[in-house]
């Protein structure tokens, strides 16, 4: 009896091995996502915010991989929830598909960052301008995340962007959940001592949580209404 219990606990297909393998799969997905953020992190570390044309355009270029990375993260999160193997391969295949077929999301996000940067540089960083910039950024971010969840849609171009925007309008509670989870993930990575470690687990955990909420709160019904 004791031997069988130890075998279930310590065996190659035991509880501990299963938990470690699951944690490693989450780690691979998070590491893949962080790898896509290297241009943005490098820009922040080497250049940072500056009210110059070069800095603003470099900042917009640095966020171009973010939208494809979000598409890939959502696809990998679904694979994690469904216990599919090779989640890292799923991530990079989805990233390549997003670059080929969903490049409009990346350009839209880069353009939004560029416009918001020029607004702050030209109008100043007072409370009203910053509040407006944060509101616009939140709306753009919600639409980009909605587009990531629509990554398997046959829609293209403006129809695809419109479908994502309509889902955000029809399911604002979903958009708030996505933004809250993203804010919590960003906060976790900024904590002292454990922040660096959080980079290696939080992206996958936040995406899985967002996918669970999306499946639970009626995203599929909203997607049917927009013809996706």
PDB file of C-alpha atoms in Angstrom:
ATOM      1  CA  UNK A   1       0.000   0.000   0.000  1.00  0.00           C
ATOM      2  CA  UNK A   2       2.773   2.414   0.993  1.00  0.00           C
ATOM      3  CA  UNK A   3       4.797   1.509  -2.107  1.00  0.00           C
ATOM      4  CA  UNK A   4       1.846   2.149  -4.425  1.00  0.00           C
ATOM      5  CA  UNK A   5       1.229   5.517  -2.814  1.00  0.00           C
ATOM      6  CA  UNK A   6       4.867   6.491  -3.219  1.00  0.00           C
ATOM      7  CA  UNK A   7       4.732   5.343  -6.827  1.00  0.00           C
ATOM      8  CA  UNK A   8       1.704   7.548  -7.524  1.00  0.00           C
ATOM      9  CA  UNK A   9       3.481  10.442  -5.830  1.00  0.00           C
ATOM     10  CA  UNK A  10       7.053  10.068  -7.095  1.00  0.00           C
ATOM     11  CA  UNK A  11       6.684   8.098 -10.322  1.00  0.00           C
ATOM     12  CA  UNK A  12       7.326   9.470 -13.800  1.00  0.00           C
ATOM     13  CA  UNK A  13       3.566   9.918 -14.248  1.00  0.00           C
ATOM     14  CA  UNK A  14       2.967  10.754 -10.587  1.00  0.00           C
ATOM     15  CA  UNK A  15       1.524  13.863  -9.003  1.00  0.00           C
ATOM     16  CA  UNK A  16       4.839  15.658  -8.509  1.00  0.00           C
ATOM     17  CA  UNK A  17       6.053  14.951 -12.042  1.00  0.00           C
ATOM     18  CA  UNK A  18       2.724  16.116 -13.491  1.00  0.00           C
ATOM     19  CA  UNK A  19       2.844  19.350 -11.494  1.00  0.00           C
ATOM     20  CA  UNK A  20       6.449  20.029 -12.490  1.00  0.00           C
ATOM     21  CA  UNK A  21       5.697  19.374 -16.145  1.00  0.00           C
ATOM     22  CA  UNK A  22       2.686  21.691 -16.000  1.00  0.00           C
ATOM     23  CA  UNK A  23       4.740  24.432 -14.351  1.00  0.00           C
ATOM     24  CA  UNK A  24       7.428  24.005 -17.006  1.00  0.00           C
ATOM     25  CA  UNK A  25       4.863  24.407 -19.806  1.00  0.00           C
ATOM     26  CA  UNK A  26       3.630  27.646 -18.220  1.00  0.00           C
ATOM     27  CA  UNK A  27       7.234  28.770 -17.916  1.00  0.00           C
ATOM     28  CA  UNK A  28       7.863  28.100 -21.625  1.00  0.00           C
ATOM     29  CA  UNK A  29       4.834  30.136 -22.670  1.00  0.00           C
ATOM     30  CA  UNK A  30       5.757  33.039 -20.393  1.00  0.00           C
ATOM     31  CA  UNK A  31       9.363  32.968 -21.572  1.00  0.00           C
ATOM     32  CA  UNK A  32       8.236  33.002 -25.197  1.00  0.00           C
ATOM     33  CA  UNK A  33       6.008  36.013 -24.542  1.00  0.00           C
ATOM     34  CA  UNK A  34       8.761  37.893 -22.709  1.00  0.00           C
ATOM     35  CA  UNK A  35      11.068  37.160 -25.636  1.00  0.00           C
ATOM     36  CA  UNK A  36       8.662  39.037 -27.902  1.00  0.00           C
ATOM     37  CA  UNK A  37       8.813  42.019 -25.528  1.00  0.00           C
ATOM     38  CA  UNK A  38      12.600  42.334 -25.718  1.00  0.00           C
ATOM     39  CA  UNK A  39      12.480  45.286 -28.192  1.00  0.00           C
ATOM     40  CA  UNK A  40      10.082  47.198 -25.923  1.00  0.00           C
ATOM     41  CA  UNK A  41      12.083  46.405 -22.777  1.00  0.00           C
ATOM     42  CA  UNK A  42      15.332  47.361 -24.503  1.00  0.00           C
ATOM     43  CA  UNK A  43      13.827  50.669 -25.628  1.00  0.00           C
ATOM     44  CA  UNK A  44      12.647  51.408 -22.105  1.00  0.00           C
ATOM     45  CA  UNK A  45      16.067  50.607 -20.644  1.00  0.00           C
ATOM     46  CA  UNK A  46      18.217  52.347 -23.269  1.00  0.00           C
ATOM     47  CA  UNK A  47      16.092  55.274 -24.451  1.00  0.00           C
ATOM     48  CA  UNK A  48      12.977  55.698 -22.318  1.00  0.00           C
ATOM     49  CA  UNK A  49      10.430  58.457 -22.640  1.00  0.00           C
ATOM     50  CA  UNK A  50      11.756  61.520 -24.430  1.00  0.00           C
ATOM     51  CA  UNK A  51       9.864  64.276 -26.213  1.00  0.00           C
ATOM     52  CA  UNK A  52      11.851  63.840 -29.429  1.00  0.00           C
ATOM     53  CA  UNK A  53      10.867  62.536 -32.845  1.00  0.00           C
ATOM     54  CA  UNK A  54      13.462  59.775 -32.758  1.00  0.00           C
ATOM     55  CA  UNK A  55      12.408  58.514 -29.332  1.00  0.00           C
ATOM     56  CA  UNK A  56       8.696  58.615 -30.203  1.00  0.00           C
ATOM     57  CA  UNK A  57       9.155  56.699 -33.460  1.00  0.00           C
ATOM     58  CA  UNK A  58      11.488  54.187 -31.829  1.00  0.00           C
ATOM     59  CA  UNK A  59       8.937  53.654 -29.066  1.00  0.00           C
ATOM     60  CA  UNK A  60       6.197  53.028 -31.628  1.00  0.00           C
ATOM     61  CA  UNK A  61       8.437  50.576 -33.487  1.00  0.00           C
ATOM     62  CA  UNK A  62       9.336  48.782 -30.255  1.00  0.00           C
ATOM     63  CA  UNK A  63       5.703  47.842 -29.543  1.00  0.00           C
ATOM     64  CA  UNK A  64       5.109  46.279 -32.978  1.00  0.00           C
ATOM     65  CA  UNK A  65       5.726  42.704 -31.728  1.00  0.00           C
ATOM     66  CA  UNK A  66       3.267  43.132 -28.832  1.00  0.00           C
ATOM     67  CA  UNK A  67       0.044  42.509 -30.773  1.00  0.00           C
ATOM     68  CA  UNK A  68       1.291  39.305 -32.477  1.00  0.00           C
ATOM     69  CA  UNK A  69       2.646  38.207 -29.105  1.00  0.00           C
ATOM     70  CA  UNK A  70      -0.799  38.700 -27.545  1.00  0.00           C
ATOM     71  CA  UNK A  71      -2.384  36.647 -30.331  1.00  0.00           C
ATOM     72  CA  UNK A  72       0.151  33.895 -29.661  1.00  0.00           C
ATOM     73  CA  UNK A  73      -0.283  34.107 -25.877  1.00  0.00           C
ATOM     74  CA  UNK A  74      -4.046  33.690 -26.157  1.00  0.00           C
ATOM     75  CA  UNK A  75      -3.628  30.690 -28.456  1.00  0.00           C
ATOM     76  CA  UNK A  76      -1.055  29.136 -26.093  1.00  0.00           C
ATOM     77  CA  UNK A  77      -3.307  29.782 -23.079  1.00  0.00           C
ATOM     78  CA  UNK A  78      -6.104  27.860 -24.776  1.00  0.00           C
ATOM     79  CA  UNK A  79      -3.636  25.035 -25.427  1.00  0.00           C
ATOM     80  CA  UNK A  80      -2.625  25.050 -21.754  1.00  0.00           C
ATOM     81  CA  UNK A  81      -6.239  24.864 -20.617  1.00  0.00           C
ATOM     82  CA  UNK A  82      -6.967  22.029 -23.046  1.00  0.00           C
ATOM     83  CA  UNK A  83      -3.819  20.156 -21.924  1.00  0.00           C
ATOM     84  CA  UNK A  84      -2.386  20.156 -25.424  1.00  0.00           C
ATOM     85  CA  UNK A  85       1.298  19.233 -25.839  1.00  0.00           C
ATOM     86  CA  UNK A  86       3.995  21.425 -27.366  1.00  0.00           C
ATOM     87  CA  UNK A  87       2.615  24.740 -26.094  1.00  0.00           C
ATOM     88  CA  UNK A  88       5.807  26.607 -27.020  1.00  0.00           C
ATOM     89  CA  UNK A  89       5.460  25.407 -30.601  1.00  0.00           C
ATOM     90  CA  UNK A  90       1.816  26.498 -30.526  1.00  0.00           C
ATOM     91  CA  UNK A  91       2.897  29.944 -29.339  1.00  0.00           C
ATOM     92  CA  UNK A  92       5.454  30.521 -32.077  1.00  0.00           C
ATOM     93  CA  UNK A  93       3.220  29.133 -34.804  1.00  0.00           C
ATOM     94  CA  UNK A  94       0.461  31.499 -33.684  1.00  0.00           C
ATOM     95  CA  UNK A  95       2.972  34.364 -33.567  1.00  0.00           C
ATOM     96  CA  UNK A  96       4.052  33.654 -37.142  1.00  0.00           C
ATOM     97  CA  UNK A  97       0.407  33.426 -38.265  1.00  0.00           C
ATOM     98  CA  UNK A  98      -0.370  36.753 -36.603  1.00  0.00           C
ATOM     99  CA  UNK A  99       2.610  38.416 -38.278  1.00  0.00           C
ATOM    100  CA  UNK A 100       1.477  37.142 -41.674  1.00  0.00           C
ATOM    101  CA  UNK A 101      -2.281  37.612 -41.397  1.00  0.00           C
ATOM    102  CA  UNK A 102      -2.926  39.992 -38.475  1.00  0.00           C
ATOM    103  CA  UNK A 103      -0.205  42.576 -39.019  1.00  0.00           C
ATOM    104  CA  UNK A 104      -2.853  45.300 -38.980  1.00  0.00           C
ATOM    105  CA  UNK A 105      -3.203  44.857 -35.213  1.00  0.00           C
ATOM    106  CA  UNK A 106       0.510  45.520 -34.754  1.00  0.00           C
ATOM    107  CA  UNK A 107       0.392  48.624 -36.948  1.00  0.00           C
ATOM    108  CA  UNK A 108      -2.713  49.924 -35.164  1.00  0.00           C
ATOM    109  CA  UNK A 109      -1.082  49.497 -31.764  1.00  0.00           C
ATOM    110  CA  UNK A 110       2.137  51.169 -32.929  1.00  0.00           C
ATOM    111  CA  UNK A 111       0.176  54.053 -34.445  1.00  0.00           C
ATOM    112  CA  UNK A 112      -1.786  54.506 -31.224  1.00  0.00           C
ATOM    113  CA  UNK A 113       1.431  54.638 -29.191  1.00  0.00           C
ATOM    114  CA  UNK A 114       2.887  57.184 -31.621  1.00  0.00           C
ATOM    115  CA  UNK A 115      -0.196  59.431 -31.535  1.00  0.00           C
ATOM    116  CA  UNK A 116      -0.454  59.297 -27.749  1.00  0.00           C
ATOM    117  CA  UNK A 117       3.249  60.061 -27.444  1.00  0.00           C
ATOM    118  CA  UNK A 118       2.938  63.126 -29.662  1.00  0.00           C
ATOM    119  CA  UNK A 119      -0.135  64.278 -27.737  1.00  0.00           C
ATOM    120  CA  UNK A 120       1.769  64.171 -24.461  1.00  0.00           C
ATOM    121  CA  UNK A 121       4.877  65.763 -26.008  1.00  0.00           C
ATOM    122  CA  UNK A 122       2.915  68.632 -27.614  1.00  0.00           C
ATOM    123  CA  UNK A 123       0.230  69.248 -25.001  1.00  0.00           C
ATOM    124  CA  UNK A 124       2.276  68.564 -21.890  1.00  0.00           C
ATOM    125  CA  UNK A 125       1.966  65.955 -19.198  1.00  0.00           C
ATOM    126  CA  UNK A 126      -0.704  67.602 -17.061  1.00  0.00           C
ATOM    127  CA  UNK A 127      -3.400  65.575 -15.330  1.00  0.00           C
ATOM    128  CA  UNK A 128      -6.061  66.069 -18.015  1.00  0.00           C
ATOM    129  CA  UNK A 129      -3.822  65.001 -20.891  1.00  0.00           C
ATOM    130  CA  UNK A 130      -2.495  61.996 -18.990  1.00  0.00           C
ATOM    131  CA  UNK A 131      -6.012  60.917 -17.998  1.00  0.00           C
ATOM    132  CA  UNK A 132      -7.176  61.175 -21.609  1.00  0.00           C
ATOM    133  CA  UNK A 133      -4.121  59.256 -22.815  1.00  0.00           C
ATOM    134  CA  UNK A 134      -4.726  56.506 -20.252  1.00  0.00           C
ATOM    135  CA  UNK A 135      -8.394  56.232 -21.290  1.00  0.00           C
ATOM    136  CA  UNK A 136      -7.523  55.991 -24.986  1.00  0.00           C
ATOM    137  CA  UNK A 137      -4.748  53.511 -24.243  1.00  0.00           C
ATOM    138  CA  UNK A 138      -7.172  51.351 -22.239  1.00  0.00           C
ATOM    139  CA  UNK A 139      -9.689  51.287 -25.103  1.00  0.00           C
ATOM    140  CA  UNK A 140      -6.993  50.458 -27.656  1.00  0.00           C
ATOM    141  CA  UNK A 141      -5.566  47.747 -25.406  1.00  0.00           C
ATOM    142  CA  UNK A 142      -9.008  46.175 -24.904  1.00  0.00           C
ATOM    143  CA  UNK A 143      -9.639  46.126 -28.660  1.00  0.00           C
ATOM    144  CA  UNK A 144      -6.221  44.576 -29.320  1.00  0.00           C
ATOM    145  CA  UNK A 145      -6.896  41.859 -26.720  1.00  0.00           C
ATOM    146  CA  UNK A 146     -10.346  41.238 -28.216  1.00  0.00           C
ATOM    147  CA  UNK A 147      -8.668  40.911 -31.606  1.00  0.00           C
ATOM    148  CA  UNK A 148      -6.294  38.372 -30.080  1.00  0.00           C
ATOM    149  CA  UNK A 149      -9.258  36.268 -28.964  1.00  0.00           C
ATOM    150  CA  UNK A 150     -10.632  36.581 -32.512  1.00  0.00           C
ATOM    151  CA  UNK A 151      -7.394  35.304 -34.043  1.00  0.00           C
ATOM    152  CA  UNK A 152      -9.130  32.298 -35.631  1.00  0.00           C
ATOM    153  CA  UNK A 153     -11.758  34.486 -37.316  1.00  0.00           C
ATOM    154  CA  UNK A 154     -11.947  34.499 -41.133  1.00  0.00           C
ATOM    155  CA  UNK A 155     -12.473  38.260 -41.105  1.00  0.00           C
ATOM    156  CA  UNK A 156      -9.746  40.504 -42.465  1.00  0.00           C
ATOM    157  CA  UNK A 157      -8.744  44.156 -42.386  1.00  0.00           C
ATOM    158  CA  UNK A 158     -11.268  46.751 -41.231  1.00  0.00           C
ATOM    159  CA  UNK A 159     -13.990  44.122 -40.700  1.00  0.00           C
ATOM    160  CA  UNK A 160     -11.710  42.300 -38.281  1.00  0.00           C
ATOM    161  CA  UNK A 161     -10.945  45.474 -36.316  1.00  0.00           C
ATOM    162  CA  UNK A 162     -14.627  46.408 -36.290  1.00  0.00           C
ATOM    163  CA  UNK A 163     -15.573  42.974 -34.946  1.00  0.00           C
ATOM    164  CA  UNK A 164     -13.078  43.353 -32.094  1.00  0.00           C
ATOM    165  CA  UNK A 165     -14.393  46.843 -31.284  1.00  0.00           C
ATOM    166  CA  UNK A 166     -18.005  45.652 -31.314  1.00  0.00           C
ATOM    167  CA  UNK A 167     -17.198  42.841 -28.889  1.00  0.00           C
ATOM    168  CA  UNK A 168     -15.619  45.356 -26.509  1.00  0.00           C
ATOM    169  CA  UNK A 169     -18.783  47.493 -26.726  1.00  0.00           C
ATOM    170  CA  UNK A 170     -21.105  44.514 -26.281  1.00  0.00           C
ATOM    171  CA  UNK A 171     -19.087  42.933 -23.462  1.00  0.00           C
ATOM    172  CA  UNK A 172     -17.454  45.825 -21.553  1.00  0.00           C
ATOM    173  CA  UNK A 173     -17.157  43.621 -18.468  1.00  0.00           C
ATOM    174  CA  UNK A 174     -14.847  41.343 -20.446  1.00  0.00           C
ATOM    175  CA  UNK A 175     -12.679  44.298 -21.425  1.00  0.00           C
ATOM    176  CA  UNK A 176     -12.483  45.376 -17.782  1.00  0.00           C
ATOM    177  CA  UNK A 177     -11.452  41.850 -16.759  1.00  0.00           C
ATOM    178  CA  UNK A 178      -8.711  41.785 -19.403  1.00  0.00           C
ATOM    179  CA  UNK A 179      -7.381  45.189 -18.337  1.00  0.00           C
ATOM    180  CA  UNK A 180      -7.521  44.274 -14.640  1.00  0.00           C
ATOM    181  CA  UNK A 181      -5.603  41.048 -15.218  1.00  0.00           C
ATOM    182  CA  UNK A 182      -3.032  42.895 -17.339  1.00  0.00           C
ATOM    183  CA  UNK A 183      -2.617  45.530 -14.631  1.00  0.00           C
ATOM    184  CA  UNK A 184      -2.162  42.857 -11.961  1.00  0.00           C
ATOM    185  CA  UNK A 185       0.408  41.081 -14.121  1.00  0.00           C
ATOM    186  CA  UNK A 186       2.332  44.318 -14.678  1.00  0.00           C
ATOM    187  CA  UNK A 187       2.175  45.076 -10.948  1.00  0.00           C
ATOM    188  CA  UNK A 188       3.512  41.625 -10.102  1.00  0.00           C
ATOM    189  CA  UNK A 189       6.529  42.114 -12.364  1.00  0.00           C
ATOM    190  CA  UNK A 190       7.333  45.448 -10.690  1.00  0.00           C
ATOM    191  CA  UNK A 191       7.410  44.086  -7.137  1.00  0.00           C
ATOM    192  CA  UNK A 192      10.815  44.053  -5.422  1.00  0.00           C
ATOM    193  CA  UNK A 193      12.663  40.743  -5.065  1.00  0.00           C
ATOM    194  CA  UNK A 194       9.998  38.602  -6.780  1.00  0.00           C
ATOM    195  CA  UNK A 195       9.379  40.878  -9.761  1.00  0.00           C
ATOM    196  CA  UNK A 196      12.063  39.294 -11.930  1.00  0.00           C
ATOM    197  CA  UNK A 197      10.698  35.823 -11.197  1.00  0.00           C
ATOM    198  CA  UNK A 198       7.145  36.983 -11.956  1.00  0.00           C
ATOM    199  CA  UNK A 199       8.184  37.696 -15.555  1.00  0.00           C
ATOM    200  CA  UNK A 200       8.666  33.934 -15.959  1.00  0.00           C
ATOM    201  CA  UNK A 201       5.182  32.892 -14.818  1.00  0.00           C
ATOM    202  CA  UNK A 202       2.747  35.806 -14.771  1.00  0.00           C
ATOM    203  CA  UNK A 203       2.099  36.214 -18.547  1.00  0.00           C
ATOM    204  CA  UNK A 204       0.886  32.631 -18.966  1.00  0.00           C
ATOM    205  CA  UNK A 205      -1.102  32.686 -15.708  1.00  0.00           C
ATOM    206  CA  UNK A 206      -2.798  35.986 -16.601  1.00  0.00           C
ATOM    207  CA  UNK A 207      -3.610  34.771 -20.100  1.00  0.00           C
ATOM    208  CA  UNK A 208      -5.078  31.505 -18.812  1.00  0.00           C
ATOM    209  CA  UNK A 209      -7.178  33.465 -16.314  1.00  0.00           C
ATOM    210  CA  UNK A 210      -8.364  35.793 -19.082  1.00  0.00           C
ATOM    211  CA  UNK A 211      -9.224  32.812 -21.283  1.00  0.00           C
ATOM    212  CA  UNK A 212     -11.248  31.229 -18.483  1.00  0.00           C
ATOM    213  CA  UNK A 213     -13.154  34.487 -17.968  1.00  0.00           C
ATOM    214  CA  UNK A 214     -13.654  34.846 -21.713  1.00  0.00           C
ATOM    215  CA  UNK A 215     -15.109  31.365 -22.015  1.00  0.00           C
ATOM    216  CA  UNK A 216     -17.318  31.917 -18.975  1.00  0.00           C
ATOM    217  CA  UNK A 217     -18.653  35.451 -19.587  1.00  0.00           C
ATOM    218  CA  UNK A 218     -20.176  35.037 -23.014  1.00  0.00           C
ATOM    219  CA  UNK A 219     -17.404  35.880 -25.451  1.00  0.00           C
ATOM    220  CA  UNK A 220     -18.458  33.113 -27.844  1.00  0.00           C
ATOM    221  CA  UNK A 221     -21.996  34.497 -28.027  1.00  0.00           C
ATOM    222  CA  UNK A 222     -20.641  37.973 -28.746  1.00  0.00           C
ATOM    223  CA  UNK A 223     -18.380  36.542 -31.436  1.00  0.00           C
ATOM    224  CA  UNK A 224     -21.332  34.881 -33.144  1.00  0.00           C
ATOM    225  CA  UNK A 225     -23.184  38.211 -33.225  1.00  0.00           C
ATOM    226  CA  UNK A 226     -20.380  39.952 -35.070  1.00  0.00           C
ATOM    227  CA  UNK A 227     -20.213  37.169 -37.606  1.00  0.00           C
ATOM    228  CA  UNK A 228     -16.797  35.853 -36.627  1.00  0.00           C
TER     229      UNK A 228
END
